[in-house]
Structures are given as structure tokens and as C-alpha cells.
Amino acid sequence: MLLVANWKMNGDSTLLAQMHQALLAIKLAEGDVIICPPFTLLAAAQQLFADTAIAIGAQDVSSEENGAFTGQISAKMLSQLACSYVIIGHSERRQYCLETDTLIAAKCAQAQNAGLIPILCVGENAEQKARNETEQVVLAQVRSVLDNLQKDQLAQLVIAYEPVWAIGSGQAAAPELANNVHGMIRAAVAEYDVKAAAAMQILYGGSVNADNIAAFLAQPHINGALIGGASLKPDVFVQLIQKSE
Ligand code: PGA
């Protein structure tokens, strides 16, 4: 099981210290909880969470290895800050930064080449859902990345299904319906590698909270969650973790 806290453009060193205190007070299995703060807090997170069961992730990475790309952060830079994961292709980056499937696929490849595990975000928006295009949209997003990875890299990939209409809206998807989409994603991965598909962690994201996390995790194809708003309050996030056990 994986619980990934996506802080987005929120948080500061005080919140990081409070989260550290709150998480130290509970028992966690190694690597089950990943904190993804903004870039500027990664070095502090590295120090605070070293020697804990908690892993660190970033929220984005460059599609380039190095060079004249002002403002970008490379996968190698992230791995030097003890990041083990990186969120790639979040719908907010697809929407506000106009990230394409091609760019996202290149970012995933860069991340993997530097030893980071990409958390690839996919999901349909409200209009696409209304047109019954969920399967088509999600599988195209998944396949554009899988087509670009070596077969042996599939074991080092996490996919997060995040229906765009559910993000930050308080309207989570119905767990059974999300599970159906997760099943379709797993079947699509199996077209590339059956073993990797069976072992792949496929997360749900979109208005996950302490009250609904257990219902998501009870679904056979849902292996964890990507959590935005509910990961910004240490007491709420701790409650959510405890409901996941
Ligand atoms: P939310 O965000 O939990 O606030 O809906 C999830 C996400 O965007 O990853």
C-alpha cells in the first residue's frame, strides 16, 4: 500500500516539522507513506525524514538530463536530495503548464534513468466523463508512457488514477467505479508485461480523506492513494493513515 501526500504549492518548514512530529508518533511500515512537498522543502525533508520509514518525493521533474533549461530541476538533482519518487503528469501540470503525453513520457524516462520511481497521473476531466470517454482518455495517457519505457522499467512505475473532476472538489469517485478504471489500467499494463501489471501499485486520487480511504483500499485494484488537501493537516493525515490499516 502507498499513501502519497501531494502538498502542491503549499506548506512551509513549520508544517514540515509538524508533519514529522505527527508521523513519528505512529507506527508506519517502511515506505508506505511518501511526502511530496514543494522543491524548496526537499532538502529539509531529506534531513528530517532520514532514518524514518517515510519516503520523499518531488512533484515534477524536467524531461531533460541537464543543460540550459532555466528554472527546471533534473531527475539527478532530485535523487541527490534523497527523493525516491516523483509525481509526473499531474492534471494541474497538464492543464496549467500545457504538458503533453509526449513530454510526460520523456519525464518518466528521465526519472527512471536516475533511479526515481515515477508516479504517473492520469485521468479524465468532467467533459470527457460526460461523453463516456474515460476509458479512451485514460488508456491513451497510460499507453503513451508505456510505449516509451523498456519492459524492465515497468516494475518501477506507479500509476495514479485521478479523475480531474474529483480533485479538490470534495466529490470523490465512487470506489467501485474507480476500481473498474484501475482494472482497465492494469489490463492495459498487462499487454506490455503480465507480471509487472499484477505487481503494479495503482493509486486513486481525488478528494480522498479519512472517511473514504478505507472504502477505496477495500477495492481489489486500488493499492493506495494520492492525497492533496487532506495531507496538509498533520492530524487529518495521521487519521487517514490509521484508517488505512
Ligand atoms: P485532493 O488532490 O486530494 O485535494 O483532491 C489530489 C491530487 O490532486 O493529487
Coordinates of C-alpha atoms and ligand atoms in Angstrom, one line a residue:
M1 CA 0.0 0.0 0.0
L2 CA 1.2 3.5 -0.8
L3 CA -0.1 6.8 0.6
V4 CA 1.4 9.7 -1.2
A5 CA 1.0 13.3 0.2
N6 CA 0.9 15.8 -2.6
W7 CA 1.4 19.2 -1.0
K8 CA 1.2 21.1 -4.3
M9 CA 2.2 24.7 -3.9
N10 CA 1.5 24.7 -0.1
G11 CA 3.4 24.2 3.1
D12 CA 6.5 25.7 4.8
S13 CA 9.2 24.5 7.2
T14 CA 6.8 24.8 10.1
L15 CA 4.3 22.4 8.5
L16 CA 7.1 20.0 7.6
A17 CA 8.3 19.9 11.2
Q18 CA 4.7 19.4 12.5
M19 CA 4.1 16.6 10.0
H20 CA 7.4 15.0 11.1
Q21 CA 6.4 15.1 14.7
A22 CA 2.9 13.7 13.9
L23 CA 4.2 10.9 11.8
L24 CA 6.9 9.9 14.3
A25 CA 4.2 9.3 16.9
I26 CA 2.6 6.5 14.9
K27 CA 3.8 3.1 13.6
L28 CA 4.4 3.0 9.9
A29 CA 5.6 0.2 7.6
E30 CA 8.7 1.1 5.7
G31 CA 7.9 3.0 2.5
D32 CA 4.1 3.1 2.8
V33 CA 4.0 6.9 3.2
I34 CA 5.6 9.3 0.8
I35 CA 5.7 13.1 1.4
C36 CA 5.9 15.2 -1.8
P37 CA 6.5 18.8 -0.6
P38 CA 7.4 21.7 -3.0
F39 CA 11.0 21.6 -4.3
T40 CA 12.2 24.2 -1.8
L41 CA 11.4 22.0 1.1
L42 CA 13.0 18.8 -0.2
A43 CA 16.4 19.4 1.4
A44 CA 14.8 20.0 4.8
A45 CA 12.5 16.9 4.3
Q46 CA 15.6 14.9 3.5
Q47 CA 17.2 15.8 6.8
L48 CA 14.0 15.4 8.9
F49 CA 12.9 12.1 7.4
A50 CA 16.2 10.4 7.1
D51 CA 16.2 7.2 9.2
T52 CA 12.4 7.1 9.3
A53 CA 10.0 4.8 7.4
I54 CA 8.8 7.8 5.3
A55 CA 10.0 8.3 1.8
I56 CA 10.3 11.6 0.0
G57 CA 9.1 12.5 -3.5
A58 CA 9.0 15.6 -5.7
Q59 CA 6.0 17.0 -7.7
D60 CA 7.7 17.3 -11.1
V61 CA 10.9 16.8 -12.9
S62 CA 12.5 18.0 -16.2
S63 CA 12.3 16.0 -19.3
E64 CA 15.9 16.9 -20.0
E65 CA 19.0 15.5 -18.4
N66 CA 20.8 18.8 -17.8
G67 CA 21.8 22.0 -19.7
A68 CA 20.3 25.4 -20.5
F69 CA 16.8 24.9 -19.1
T70 CA 16.4 27.8 -16.7
G71 CA 14.2 27.0 -13.8
Q72 CA 14.0 23.3 -14.4
I73 CA 15.1 20.6 -11.9
S74 CA 16.7 17.4 -13.2
A75 CA 16.0 13.8 -12.0
K76 CA 19.6 13.5 -10.9
M77 CA 19.2 16.6 -8.7
L78 CA 16.2 15.1 -7.1
S79 CA 17.9 11.8 -6.4
Q80 CA 20.7 13.7 -4.8
L81 CA 18.1 15.1 -2.4
A82 CA 17.1 11.6 -1.4
C83 CA 13.9 11.6 -3.4
S84 CA 12.8 8.2 -4.3
Y85 CA 9.6 9.1 -6.1
V86 CA 8.4 11.9 -8.4
I87 CA 4.9 12.8 -9.4
I88 CA 4.7 13.2 -13.2
G89 CA 1.8 14.5 -15.4
H90 CA -0.5 15.7 -12.6
S91 CA -3.6 17.1 -14.2
E92 CA -2.7 20.6 -12.8
R93 CA 0.5 20.5 -14.8
R94 CA -1.3 19.1 -17.9
Q95 CA -3.8 22.0 -17.6
Y96 CA -1.8 25.0 -16.4
C97 CA 1.7 24.1 -17.9
L98 CA 0.3 22.5 -21.0
E99 CA 2.2 19.3 -20.5
T100 CA 1.6 16.8 -23.3
D101 CA 1.7 13.0 -23.2
T102 CA 5.0 13.1 -25.1
L103 CA 6.6 15.4 -22.6
I104 CA 5.2 13.3 -19.7
A105 CA 6.6 10.2 -21.3
A106 CA 10.0 11.8 -21.6
K107 CA 9.9 12.9 -17.9
C108 CA 9.1 9.4 -16.8
A109 CA 12.0 8.0 -18.8
Q110 CA 14.4 10.7 -17.2
A111 CA 13.1 9.8 -13.7
Q112 CA 13.7 6.1 -14.2
N113 CA 17.1 6.6 -15.7
A114 CA 18.1 8.5 -12.5
G115 CA 16.6 5.7 -10.3
L116 CA 13.5 7.6 -9.3
I117 CA 10.1 5.9 -9.4
P118 CA 7.6 8.0 -11.4
I119 CA 4.1 8.3 -10.1
L120 CA 2.3 8.8 -13.4
C121 CA -1.0 10.7 -13.0
V122 CA -3.8 10.0 -15.5
G123 CA -7.5 10.8 -15.5
E124 CA -10.4 12.2 -17.5
N125 CA -12.0 15.6 -17.0
A126 CA -15.6 16.4 -16.4
E127 CA -16.4 16.9 -20.1
Q128 CA -14.7 13.7 -21.1
K129 CA -16.5 11.8 -18.4
A130 CA -19.9 13.2 -19.6
R131 CA -19.0 12.0 -23.1
N132 CA -18.2 8.5 -21.7
E133 CA -14.6 8.8 -22.8
T134 CA -13.0 7.8 -19.5
E135 CA -11.5 4.5 -20.8
Q136 CA -10.3 6.0 -24.1
V137 CA -8.6 9.1 -22.4
V138 CA -7.0 7.2 -19.5
L139 CA -5.7 4.3 -21.6
A140 CA -4.2 6.7 -24.2
Q141 CA -2.4 8.6 -21.4
V142 CA -1.1 5.3 -19.9
R143 CA 0.0 3.8 -23.3
S144 CA 1.9 6.9 -24.3
V145 CA 4.2 6.4 -21.4
L146 CA 4.4 2.6 -21.5
D147 CA 5.3 2.7 -25.2
N148 CA 8.3 4.7 -24.3
L149 CA 9.6 2.6 -21.4
Q150 CA 11.7 -0.6 -21.5
K151 CA 9.9 -3.7 -20.4
D152 CA 12.1 -4.0 -17.3
Q153 CA 11.2 -0.4 -16.3
L154 CA 7.6 -1.3 -15.8
A155 CA 8.3 -2.8 -12.4
Q156 CA 9.5 0.7 -11.3
L157 CA 6.4 2.6 -12.2
V158 CA 3.4 3.7 -10.1
I159 CA 0.2 4.9 -11.8
A160 CA -2.3 7.2 -10.1
Y161 CA -5.8 7.4 -11.5
E162 CA -7.1 10.9 -10.6
P163 CA -10.4 11.9 -12.3
V164 CA -9.9 15.6 -12.8
W165 CA -13.4 16.4 -11.6
A166 CA -12.7 14.7 -8.3
I167 CA -9.6 16.7 -7.5
G168 CA -10.1 19.3 -4.8
S169 CA -13.8 19.2 -5.3
G170 CA -14.9 17.2 -2.3
Q171 CA -16.6 14.8 -4.8
A172 CA -14.6 11.6 -4.8
A173 CA -15.3 9.0 -7.4
A174 CA -17.4 6.0 -6.3
P175 CA -14.8 3.4 -5.1
E176 CA -16.4 0.7 -7.3
L177 CA -16.3 2.9 -10.4
A178 CA -12.7 3.9 -9.7
N179 CA -11.8 0.2 -9.3
N180 CA -13.2 -0.5 -12.7
V181 CA -10.9 2.1 -14.2
H182 CA -8.0 0.7 -12.2
G183 CA -8.8 -2.8 -13.6
M184 CA -8.7 -1.4 -17.1
I185 CA -5.3 0.3 -16.4
R186 CA -4.0 -3.0 -15.1
A187 CA -5.2 -4.9 -18.1
A188 CA -3.5 -2.3 -20.4
V189 CA -0.2 -2.7 -18.5
A190 CA -0.6 -6.5 -18.8
E191 CA -0.4 -6.0 -22.6
Y192 CA 3.2 -5.0 -22.1
D193 CA 4.1 -7.2 -19.1
V194 CA 1.8 -9.5 -17.2
K195 CA 4.0 -9.8 -14.2
A196 CA 4.6 -6.1 -13.8
A197 CA 0.8 -5.5 -14.2
A198 CA 0.0 -7.9 -11.4
A199 CA 2.5 -6.2 -9.1
M200 CA 1.9 -2.6 -10.1
Q201 CA 0.7 -0.2 -7.4
I202 CA -2.2 1.8 -8.9
L203 CA -3.3 4.6 -6.7
Y204 CA -6.6 6.5 -6.6
G205 CA -6.5 10.3 -6.2
G206 CA -9.3 12.9 -5.9
S207 CA -10.9 14.1 -2.6
V208 CA -9.5 11.2 -0.6
N209 CA -10.0 11.8 3.1
A210 CA -10.0 9.9 6.4
D211 CA -13.7 8.9 5.9
N212 CA -13.4 7.4 2.5
I213 CA -9.9 6.0 2.3
A214 CA -10.9 2.5 3.7
A215 CA -13.6 2.1 1.0
F216 CA -11.0 2.8 -1.7
L217 CA -8.4 0.5 -0.2
A218 CA -11.0 -2.3 0.1
Q219 CA -11.2 -2.4 -3.8
P220 CA -9.1 -5.2 -5.3
H221 CA -7.3 -3.0 -7.9
I222 CA -6.7 0.1 -5.6
N223 CA -3.4 -0.2 -4.0
G224 CA -3.1 3.2 -2.3
A225 CA -3.9 6.9 -2.7
L226 CA -2.6 10.2 -3.8
I227 CA -3.8 12.8 -1.3
G228 CA -3.9 16.6 -1.7
G229 CA -5.9 18.7 0.7
A230 CA -6.1 16.0 3.4
S231 CA -2.3 15.7 3.5
L232 CA -1.8 19.3 4.6
K233 CA -3.1 18.9 8.2
P234 CA -1.0 16.6 10.2
D235 CA -3.8 15.4 12.5
V236 CA -6.1 14.7 9.5
F237 CA -3.3 12.9 7.6
V238 CA -2.4 10.8 10.6
Q239 CA -6.1 9.8 10.9
L240 CA -6.2 8.9 7.3
I241 CA -3.1 6.7 7.7
Q242 CA -4.7 5.0 10.7
K243 CA -7.9 4.3 8.7
S244 CA -5.8 2.6 6.0
E245 CA -4.5 -0.2 8.2
Ligands
PGA1 P1 -7.2 16.4 -3.4 O1 -6.0 16.4 -4.5 O2 -6.9 15.2 -2.5 O3 -7.1 17.7 -2.8 O4 -8.4 16.2 -4.2 C1 -5.5 15.2 -5.0 C2 -4.4 15.5 -6.1 O5 -4.5 16.4 -6.8 O6 -3.4 14.7 -6.2

